[in-house]
CSV table of C-alpha atoms and ligand atoms in Angstrom, one decimal:
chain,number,residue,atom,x,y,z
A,410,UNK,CA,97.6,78.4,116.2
A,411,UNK,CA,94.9,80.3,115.7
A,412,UNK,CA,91.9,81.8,118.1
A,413,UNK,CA,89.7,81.1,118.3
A,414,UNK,CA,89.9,78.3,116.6
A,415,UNK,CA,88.0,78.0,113.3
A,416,UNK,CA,87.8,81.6,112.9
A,417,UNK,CA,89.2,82.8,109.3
A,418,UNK,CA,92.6,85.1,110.2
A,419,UNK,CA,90.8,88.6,109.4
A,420,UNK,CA,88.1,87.9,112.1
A,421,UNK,CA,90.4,85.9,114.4
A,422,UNK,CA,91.9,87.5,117.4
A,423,UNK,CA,95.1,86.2,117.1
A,424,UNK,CA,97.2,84.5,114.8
A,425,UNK,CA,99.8,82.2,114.4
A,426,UNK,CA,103.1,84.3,113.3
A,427,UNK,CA,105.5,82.0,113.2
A,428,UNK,CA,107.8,83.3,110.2
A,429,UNK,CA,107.8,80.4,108.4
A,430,UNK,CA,105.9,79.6,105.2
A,431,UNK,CA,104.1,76.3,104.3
A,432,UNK,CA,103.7,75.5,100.7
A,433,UNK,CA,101.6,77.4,99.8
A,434,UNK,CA,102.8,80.6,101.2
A,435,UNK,CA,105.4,83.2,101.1
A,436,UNK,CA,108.0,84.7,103.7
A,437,UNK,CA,108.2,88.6,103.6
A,438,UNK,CA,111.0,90.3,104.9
A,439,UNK,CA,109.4,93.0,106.1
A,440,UNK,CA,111.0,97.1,105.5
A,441,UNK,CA,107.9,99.1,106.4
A,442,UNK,CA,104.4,99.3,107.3
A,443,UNK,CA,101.5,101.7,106.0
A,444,UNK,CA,99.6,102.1,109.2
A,445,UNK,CA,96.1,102.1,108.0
A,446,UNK,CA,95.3,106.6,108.4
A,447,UNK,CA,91.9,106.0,110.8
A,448,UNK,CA,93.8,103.4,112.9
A,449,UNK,CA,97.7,105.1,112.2
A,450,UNK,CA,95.6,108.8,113.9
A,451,UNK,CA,93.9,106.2,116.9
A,452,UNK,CA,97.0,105.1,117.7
A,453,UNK,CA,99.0,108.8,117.5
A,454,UNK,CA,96.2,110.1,119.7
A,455,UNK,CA,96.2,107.8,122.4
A,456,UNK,CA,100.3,107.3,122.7
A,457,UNK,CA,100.1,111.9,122.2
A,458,UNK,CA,101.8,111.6,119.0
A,459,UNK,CA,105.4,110.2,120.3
A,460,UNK,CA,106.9,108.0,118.2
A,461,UNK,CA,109.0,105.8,120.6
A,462,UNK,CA,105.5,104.9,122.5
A,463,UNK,CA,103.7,104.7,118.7
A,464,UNK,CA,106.2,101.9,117.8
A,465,UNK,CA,106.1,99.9,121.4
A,466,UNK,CA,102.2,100.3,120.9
A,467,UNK,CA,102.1,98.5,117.8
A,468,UNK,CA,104.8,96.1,118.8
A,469,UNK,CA,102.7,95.3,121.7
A,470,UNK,CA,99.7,95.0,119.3
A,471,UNK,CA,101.4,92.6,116.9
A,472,UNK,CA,102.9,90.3,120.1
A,473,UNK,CA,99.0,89.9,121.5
A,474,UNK,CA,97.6,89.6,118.3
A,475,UNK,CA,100.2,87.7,115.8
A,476,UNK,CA,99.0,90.8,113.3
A,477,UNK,CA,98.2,94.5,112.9
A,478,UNK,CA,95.2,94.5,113.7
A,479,UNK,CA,94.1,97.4,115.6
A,480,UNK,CA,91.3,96.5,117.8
A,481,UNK,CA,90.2,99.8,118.0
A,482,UNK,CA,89.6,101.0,114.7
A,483,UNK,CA,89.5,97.5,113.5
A,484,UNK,CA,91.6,98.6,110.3
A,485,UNK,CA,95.3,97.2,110.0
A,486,UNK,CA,97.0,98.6,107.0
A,487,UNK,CA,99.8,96.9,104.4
A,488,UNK,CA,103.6,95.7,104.0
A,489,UNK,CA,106.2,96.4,102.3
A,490,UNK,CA,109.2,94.3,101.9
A,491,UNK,CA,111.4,91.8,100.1
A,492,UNK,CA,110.5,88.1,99.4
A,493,UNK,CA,112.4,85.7,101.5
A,494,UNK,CA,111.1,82.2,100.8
A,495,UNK,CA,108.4,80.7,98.4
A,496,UNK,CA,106.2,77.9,99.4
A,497,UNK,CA,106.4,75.4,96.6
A,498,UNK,CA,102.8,75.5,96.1
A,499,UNK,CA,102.2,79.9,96.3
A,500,UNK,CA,100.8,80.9,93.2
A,501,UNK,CA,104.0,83.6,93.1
A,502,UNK,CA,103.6,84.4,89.0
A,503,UNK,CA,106.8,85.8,87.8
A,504,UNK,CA,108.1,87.2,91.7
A,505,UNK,CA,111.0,85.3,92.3
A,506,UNK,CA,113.1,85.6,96.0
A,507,UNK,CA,114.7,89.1,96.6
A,508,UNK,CA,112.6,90.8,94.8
A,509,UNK,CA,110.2,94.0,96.5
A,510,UNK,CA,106.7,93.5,96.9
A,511,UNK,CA,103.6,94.9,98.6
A,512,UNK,CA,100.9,93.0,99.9
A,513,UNK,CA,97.6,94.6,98.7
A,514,UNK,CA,95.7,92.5,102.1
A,515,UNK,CA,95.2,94.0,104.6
A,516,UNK,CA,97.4,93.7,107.6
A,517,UNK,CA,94.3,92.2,110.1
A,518,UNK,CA,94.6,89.3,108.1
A,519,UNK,CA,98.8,88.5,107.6
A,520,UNK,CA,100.4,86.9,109.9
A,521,UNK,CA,103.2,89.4,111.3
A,522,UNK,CA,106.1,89.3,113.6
A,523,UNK,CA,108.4,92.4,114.2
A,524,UNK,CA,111.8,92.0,116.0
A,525,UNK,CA,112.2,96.0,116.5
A,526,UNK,CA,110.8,99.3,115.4
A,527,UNK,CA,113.0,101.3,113.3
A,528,UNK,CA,111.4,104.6,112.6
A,529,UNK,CA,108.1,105.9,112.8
A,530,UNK,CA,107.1,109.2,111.4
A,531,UNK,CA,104.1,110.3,112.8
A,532,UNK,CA,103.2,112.7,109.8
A,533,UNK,CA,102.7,109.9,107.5
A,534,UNK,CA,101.9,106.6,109.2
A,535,UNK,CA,104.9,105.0,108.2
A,536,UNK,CA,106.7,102.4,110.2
A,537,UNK,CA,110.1,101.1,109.7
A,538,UNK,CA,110.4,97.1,111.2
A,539,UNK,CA,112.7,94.3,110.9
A,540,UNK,CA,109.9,91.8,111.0
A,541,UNK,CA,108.6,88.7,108.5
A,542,UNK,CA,105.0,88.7,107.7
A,543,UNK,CA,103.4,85.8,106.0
A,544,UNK,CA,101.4,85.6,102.6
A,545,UNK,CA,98.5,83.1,102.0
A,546,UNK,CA,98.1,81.7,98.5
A,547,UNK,CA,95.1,83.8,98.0
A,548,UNK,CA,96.7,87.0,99.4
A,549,UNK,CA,97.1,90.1,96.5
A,550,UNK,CA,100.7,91.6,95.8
A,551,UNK,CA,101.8,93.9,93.7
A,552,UNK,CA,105.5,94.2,92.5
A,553,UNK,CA,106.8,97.6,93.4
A,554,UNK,CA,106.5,99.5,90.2
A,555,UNK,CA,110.7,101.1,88.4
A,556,UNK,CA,109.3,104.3,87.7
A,557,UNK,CA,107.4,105.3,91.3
A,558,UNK,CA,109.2,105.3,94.3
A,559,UNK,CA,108.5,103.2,97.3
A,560,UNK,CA,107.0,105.1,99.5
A,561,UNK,CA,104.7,106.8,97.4
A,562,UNK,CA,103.9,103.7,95.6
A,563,UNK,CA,102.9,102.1,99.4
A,564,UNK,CA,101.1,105.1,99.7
A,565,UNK,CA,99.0,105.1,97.1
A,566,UNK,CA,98.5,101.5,97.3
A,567,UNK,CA,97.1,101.3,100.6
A,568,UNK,CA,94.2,103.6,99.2
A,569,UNK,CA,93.7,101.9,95.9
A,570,UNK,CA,90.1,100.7,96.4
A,571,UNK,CA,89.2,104.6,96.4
A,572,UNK,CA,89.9,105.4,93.1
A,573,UNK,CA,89.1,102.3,91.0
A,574,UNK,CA,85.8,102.4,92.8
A,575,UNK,CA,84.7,106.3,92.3
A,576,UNK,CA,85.4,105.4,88.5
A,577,UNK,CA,82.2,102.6,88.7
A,578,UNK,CA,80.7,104.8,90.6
A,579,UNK,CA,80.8,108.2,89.3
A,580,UNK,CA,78.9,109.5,85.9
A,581,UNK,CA,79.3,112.3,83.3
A,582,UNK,CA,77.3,115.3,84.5
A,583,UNK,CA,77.2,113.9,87.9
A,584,UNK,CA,77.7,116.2,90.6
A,585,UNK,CA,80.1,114.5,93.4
A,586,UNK,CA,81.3,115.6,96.8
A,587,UNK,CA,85.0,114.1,98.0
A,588,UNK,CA,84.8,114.8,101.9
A,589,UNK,CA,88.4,114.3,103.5
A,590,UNK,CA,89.6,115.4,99.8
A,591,UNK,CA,93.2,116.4,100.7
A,592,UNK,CA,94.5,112.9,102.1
A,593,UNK,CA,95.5,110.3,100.0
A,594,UNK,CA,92.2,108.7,99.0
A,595,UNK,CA,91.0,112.1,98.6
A,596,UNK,CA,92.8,113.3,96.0
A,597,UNK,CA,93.2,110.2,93.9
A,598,UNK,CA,89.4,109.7,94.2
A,599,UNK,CA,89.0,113.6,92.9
A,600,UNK,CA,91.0,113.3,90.2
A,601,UNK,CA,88.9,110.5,88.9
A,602,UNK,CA,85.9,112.1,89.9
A,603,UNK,CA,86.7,115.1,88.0
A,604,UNK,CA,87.8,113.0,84.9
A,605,UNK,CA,84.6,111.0,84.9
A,606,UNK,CA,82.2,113.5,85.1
A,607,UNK,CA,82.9,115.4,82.7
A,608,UNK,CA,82.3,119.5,81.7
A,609,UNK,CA,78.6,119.2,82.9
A,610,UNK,CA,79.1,117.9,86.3
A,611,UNK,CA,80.7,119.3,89.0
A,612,UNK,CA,83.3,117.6,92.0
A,613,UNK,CA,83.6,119.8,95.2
A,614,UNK,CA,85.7,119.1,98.1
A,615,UNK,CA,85.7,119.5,101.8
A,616,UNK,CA,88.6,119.6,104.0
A,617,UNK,CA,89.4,120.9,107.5
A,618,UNK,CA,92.0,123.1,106.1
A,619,UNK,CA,92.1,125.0,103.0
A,620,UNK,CA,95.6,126.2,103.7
A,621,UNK,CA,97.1,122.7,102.8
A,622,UNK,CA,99.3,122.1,99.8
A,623,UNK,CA,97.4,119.1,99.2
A,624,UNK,CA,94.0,121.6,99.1
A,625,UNK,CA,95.7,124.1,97.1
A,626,UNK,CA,97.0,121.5,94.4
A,627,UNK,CA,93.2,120.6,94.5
A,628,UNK,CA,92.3,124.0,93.3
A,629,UNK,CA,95.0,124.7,91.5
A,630,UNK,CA,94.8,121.9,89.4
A,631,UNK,CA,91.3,122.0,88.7
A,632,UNK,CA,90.6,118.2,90.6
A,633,UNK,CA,87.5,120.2,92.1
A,634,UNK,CA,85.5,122.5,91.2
A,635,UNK,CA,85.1,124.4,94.6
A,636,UNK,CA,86.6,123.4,98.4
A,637,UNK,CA,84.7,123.9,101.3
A,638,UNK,CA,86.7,124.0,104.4
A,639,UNK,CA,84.7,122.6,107.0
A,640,UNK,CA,85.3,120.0,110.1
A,641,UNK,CA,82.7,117.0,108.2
A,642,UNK,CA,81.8,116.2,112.0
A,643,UNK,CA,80.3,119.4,112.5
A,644,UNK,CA,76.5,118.3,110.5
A,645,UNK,CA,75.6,122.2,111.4
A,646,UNK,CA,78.3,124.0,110.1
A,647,UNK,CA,78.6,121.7,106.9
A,648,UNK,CA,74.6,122.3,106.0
A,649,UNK,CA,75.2,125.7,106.3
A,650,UNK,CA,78.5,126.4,103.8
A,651,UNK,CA,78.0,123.8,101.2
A,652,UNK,CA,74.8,125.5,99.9
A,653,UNK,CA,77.1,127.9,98.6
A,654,UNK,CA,79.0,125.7,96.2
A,655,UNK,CA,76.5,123.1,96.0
A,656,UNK,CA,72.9,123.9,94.2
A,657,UNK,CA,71.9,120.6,94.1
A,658,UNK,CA,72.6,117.7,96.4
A,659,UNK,CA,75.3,115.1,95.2
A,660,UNK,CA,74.7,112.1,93.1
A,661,UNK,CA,77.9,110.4,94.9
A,662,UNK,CA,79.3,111.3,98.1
A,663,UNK,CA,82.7,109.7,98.6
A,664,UNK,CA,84.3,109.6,102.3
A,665,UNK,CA,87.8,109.5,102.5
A,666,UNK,CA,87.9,111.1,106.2
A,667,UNK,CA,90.5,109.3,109.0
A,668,UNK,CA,88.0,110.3,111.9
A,669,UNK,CA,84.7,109.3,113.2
A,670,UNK,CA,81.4,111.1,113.3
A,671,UNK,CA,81.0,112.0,109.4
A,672,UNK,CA,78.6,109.4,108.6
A,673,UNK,CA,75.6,112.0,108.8
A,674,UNK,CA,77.1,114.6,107.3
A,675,UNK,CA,77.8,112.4,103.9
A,676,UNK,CA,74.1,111.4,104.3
A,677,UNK,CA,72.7,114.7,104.1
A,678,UNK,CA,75.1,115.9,101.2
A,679,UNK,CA,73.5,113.1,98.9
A,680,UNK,CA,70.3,113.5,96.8
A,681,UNK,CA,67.7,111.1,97.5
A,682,UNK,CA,68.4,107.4,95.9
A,683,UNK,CA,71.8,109.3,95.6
A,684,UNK,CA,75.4,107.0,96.7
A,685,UNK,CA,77.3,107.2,100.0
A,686,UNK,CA,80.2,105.6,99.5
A,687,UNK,CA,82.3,105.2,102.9
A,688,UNK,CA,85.8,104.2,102.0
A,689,UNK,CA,86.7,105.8,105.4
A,690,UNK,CA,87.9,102.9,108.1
A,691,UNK,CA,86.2,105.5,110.8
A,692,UNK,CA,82.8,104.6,109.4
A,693,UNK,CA,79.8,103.5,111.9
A,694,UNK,CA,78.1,101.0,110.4
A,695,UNK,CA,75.3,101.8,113.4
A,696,UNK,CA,76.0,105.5,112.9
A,697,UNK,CA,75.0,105.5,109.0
A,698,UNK,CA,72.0,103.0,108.8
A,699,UNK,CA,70.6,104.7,111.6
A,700,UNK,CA,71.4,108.1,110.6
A,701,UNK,CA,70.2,107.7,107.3
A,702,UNK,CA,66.8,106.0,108.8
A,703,UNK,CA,66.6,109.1,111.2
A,704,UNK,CA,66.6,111.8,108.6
A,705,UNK,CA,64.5,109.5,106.5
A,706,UNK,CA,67.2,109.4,103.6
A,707,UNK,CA,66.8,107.0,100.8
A,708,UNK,CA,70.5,106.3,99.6
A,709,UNK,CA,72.3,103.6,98.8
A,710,UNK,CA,75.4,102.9,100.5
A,711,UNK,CA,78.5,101.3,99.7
A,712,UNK,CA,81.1,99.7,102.2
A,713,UNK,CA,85.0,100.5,101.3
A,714,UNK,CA,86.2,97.5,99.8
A,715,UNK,CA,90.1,97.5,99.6
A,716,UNK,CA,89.6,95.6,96.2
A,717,UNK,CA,87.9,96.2,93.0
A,718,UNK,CA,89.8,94.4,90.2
A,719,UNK,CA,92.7,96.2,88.8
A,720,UNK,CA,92.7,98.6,91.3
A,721,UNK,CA,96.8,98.5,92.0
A,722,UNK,CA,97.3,99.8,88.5
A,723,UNK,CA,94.5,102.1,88.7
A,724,UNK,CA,95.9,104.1,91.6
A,725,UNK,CA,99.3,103.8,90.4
A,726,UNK,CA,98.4,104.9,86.7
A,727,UNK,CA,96.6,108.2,88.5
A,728,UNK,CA,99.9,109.2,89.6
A,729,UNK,CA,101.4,108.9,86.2
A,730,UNK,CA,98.6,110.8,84.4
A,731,UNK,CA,98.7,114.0,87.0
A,732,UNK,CA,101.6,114.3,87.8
A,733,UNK,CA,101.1,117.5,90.2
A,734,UNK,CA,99.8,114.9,92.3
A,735,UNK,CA,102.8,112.5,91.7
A,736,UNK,CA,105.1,115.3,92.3
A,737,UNK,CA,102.9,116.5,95.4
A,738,UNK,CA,103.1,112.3,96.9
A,739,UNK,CA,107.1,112.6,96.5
A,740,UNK,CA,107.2,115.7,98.5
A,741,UNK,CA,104.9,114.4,101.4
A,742,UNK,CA,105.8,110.4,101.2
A,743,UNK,CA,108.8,110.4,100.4
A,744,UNK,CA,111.0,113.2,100.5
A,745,UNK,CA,114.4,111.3,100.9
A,746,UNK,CA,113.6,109.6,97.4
A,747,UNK,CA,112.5,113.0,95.9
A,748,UNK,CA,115.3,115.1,97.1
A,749,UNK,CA,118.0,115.3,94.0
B,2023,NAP,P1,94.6,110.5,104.9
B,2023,NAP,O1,95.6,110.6,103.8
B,2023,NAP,O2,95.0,110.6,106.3
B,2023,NAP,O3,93.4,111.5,104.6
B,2023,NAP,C1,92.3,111.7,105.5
B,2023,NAP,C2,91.8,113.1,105.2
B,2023,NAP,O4,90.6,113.4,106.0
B,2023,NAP,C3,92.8,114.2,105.5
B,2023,NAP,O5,92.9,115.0,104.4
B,2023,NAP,C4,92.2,114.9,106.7
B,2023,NAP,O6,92.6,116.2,106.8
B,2023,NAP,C5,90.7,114.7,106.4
B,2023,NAP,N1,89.9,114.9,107.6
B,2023,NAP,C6,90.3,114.6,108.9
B,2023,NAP,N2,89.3,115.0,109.7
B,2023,NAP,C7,88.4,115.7,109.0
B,2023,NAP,C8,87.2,116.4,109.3
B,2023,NAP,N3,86.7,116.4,110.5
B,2023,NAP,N4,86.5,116.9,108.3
B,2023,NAP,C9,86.9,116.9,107.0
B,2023,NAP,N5,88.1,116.2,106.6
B,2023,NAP,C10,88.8,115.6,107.6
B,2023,NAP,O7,93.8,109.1,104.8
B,2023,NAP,P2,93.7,108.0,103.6
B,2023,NAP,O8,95.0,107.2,103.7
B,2023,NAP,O9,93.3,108.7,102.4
B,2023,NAP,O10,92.6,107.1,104.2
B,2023,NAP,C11,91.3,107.7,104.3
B,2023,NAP,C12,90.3,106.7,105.0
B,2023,NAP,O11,90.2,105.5,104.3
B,2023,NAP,C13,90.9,106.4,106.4
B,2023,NAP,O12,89.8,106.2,107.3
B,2023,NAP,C14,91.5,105.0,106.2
B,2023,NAP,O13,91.6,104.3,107.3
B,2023,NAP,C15,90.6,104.4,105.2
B,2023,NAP,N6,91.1,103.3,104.4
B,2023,NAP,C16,90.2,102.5,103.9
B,2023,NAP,C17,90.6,101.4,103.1
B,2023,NAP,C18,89.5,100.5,102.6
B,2023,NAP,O14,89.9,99.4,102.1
B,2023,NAP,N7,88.3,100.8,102.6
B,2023,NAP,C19,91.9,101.2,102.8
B,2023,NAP,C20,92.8,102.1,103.3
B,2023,NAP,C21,92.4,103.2,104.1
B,2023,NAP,P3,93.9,116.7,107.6
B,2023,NAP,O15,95.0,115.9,107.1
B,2023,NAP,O16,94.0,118.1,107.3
B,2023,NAP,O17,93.5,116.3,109.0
């Protein structure tokens, strides 16, 4: 069942979550869910951050909708789990049943159906369930990599379009600006950032908080060349710091904010005929063409695709190559795996 009918599942309203596979899919048996961070920070906001009325929130959401699919932000998220049943037909490649996978679709599109909320931790976006979710034969999946644990490996995952795209996207000597650059996306797209552009170009950050570990690691390490701390939302108070650290306007501008009302902002920071690139799920599609049209800014702007090709191993690979930023994902993703 699906509505309306002869809608495709990501655009549907509601889908049919009935956990049981037909040939040519797979039944998950679902451990966790990576709340997508724009929709995870909706939903914390509007249920004041408590966990019990997070987890009944998206239980409700799932019930109505047969899928995470928040109809707010629009953005859903990914699975974790363990395979339960293959559909003779699923083009399953070398995962057999029992083994731990992740579904690299997004959650507005996979059929879902949770039994109870285990655990929610409202830092992260994390959500423990006993639930199946459903695969389609043309659904990505990853195997969970030996050497990362889970829950940084889901995290990373979930943001994997960021990187592998900043490394079409980005040249040497280019000067790039990460806004949102200590979350998740953030960091893995500065790291590439600063890889790909080499000793003549230049990668500066913004973040609300400079304070951070993440934004120190950022500094520390050398992923950016300067950090403004600045709310992105605030068009004013961004024009008048990044002058500072920022003689000329950016080449790319990559947003990896969780929040609304930065589309301007990202406009302004790029040179004309420069590269927006919104990876954020908070973007205004309305908000950026317009804004771009009222400051009379000639850039070209890319929507966030959650796939480029290859762009599991990408993300994951980042993690191995720095691994300050591996050891900094342990800490904040998954501290029970990380402890010794
Ligand atoms: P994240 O880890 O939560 O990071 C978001 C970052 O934005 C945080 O560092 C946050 O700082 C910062 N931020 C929040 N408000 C800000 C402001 N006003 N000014 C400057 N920075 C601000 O999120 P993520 O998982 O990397 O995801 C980033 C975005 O990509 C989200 O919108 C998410 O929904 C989206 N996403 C897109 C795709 C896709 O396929 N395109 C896939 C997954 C996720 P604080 O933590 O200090 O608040």
């Amino acid at each position: 069942m699906l509505e309306p009918r002869g809608a495709l599942p990501q655009a549907a309203w509601r889908l049919d979550n009935t956990p049981v596979p037909s040939a040519d899919e797979l039944l998950c048996d679902v451990e966790t869910l990576n709340i997508d961070s724009a929709s995870f920070h909706q939903i914390a906001e509007a249920c004041a951050h408590d966990p019990e009325r997070i987890g009944e929130h998206i239980r409700a959401n799932v019930r109505e909708r047969g899928k995470q699919h928040n109809p707010v932000t629009g953005s859903g998220g990914m699975f974790v789990g363990r395979v339960e049943a293959i559909g003779a037909e699923f083009p399953s490649g070398t995962l057999a049943v029992g083994d731990r996978m992740a579904s690299l679709v997004s959650l507005t599109l996979t059929p879902l159906w949770i039994d109870a909320v285990t655990h929610v931790d409202v830092a992260t976006g994390r959500v423990g369930v006993r639930g199946k979710a459903i695969l389609f034969a043309s659904g990505l999946f990853a195997a969970m990599p030996a050497d990362i644990p889970t829950d940084v490996a889901l995290a990373t995952l979930d943001v994997a379009g960021a990187p592998a795209q900043v490394r079409r996207l980005v040249r040497p000597g280019d000067t790039v600006v990460v806004i949102g650059a200590d979350g998740k996306s953030g960091l893995l797209s500065c790291a590439h950032a600063r890889d790909r552009v080499g000793p003549s170009g230049r990668v500066v950050g913004i973040v609300p908080d400079a304070r951070t570990e993440a934004a120190r690691i950022l500094v520390a390490e050398g992923y950016v060349d300067a950090l403004v701390e600045v709310d992105a939302r605030d068009v004013l108070a961004v024009l008048a710091k990044i002058p500072d650290v920022l003689p000329v306007l950016a080449d790319v501008v990559i947003n990896c904010v969780n929040v609304g009302g930065t589309e301007l902002a990202s406009i302004l920071l790029a040179r004309d005929e420069g590269t927006v690139y919104f990876f954020s799920m908070a973007t205004s599609f309305t908000a950026a063409a317009l804004g771009a049209e009222g400051v009379g800014k000639d850039v070209t702007m890319i929507v966030g695709n959650g796939y480029a090709k290859g762009h599991a191993e990408i993300a994951l690979q980042t993690l191995r190559d720095h691994p300050p930023l591996a050891a900094y994902f342990a800490r904040r993703y998954a501290p029970a795996e990380a402890a010794p």
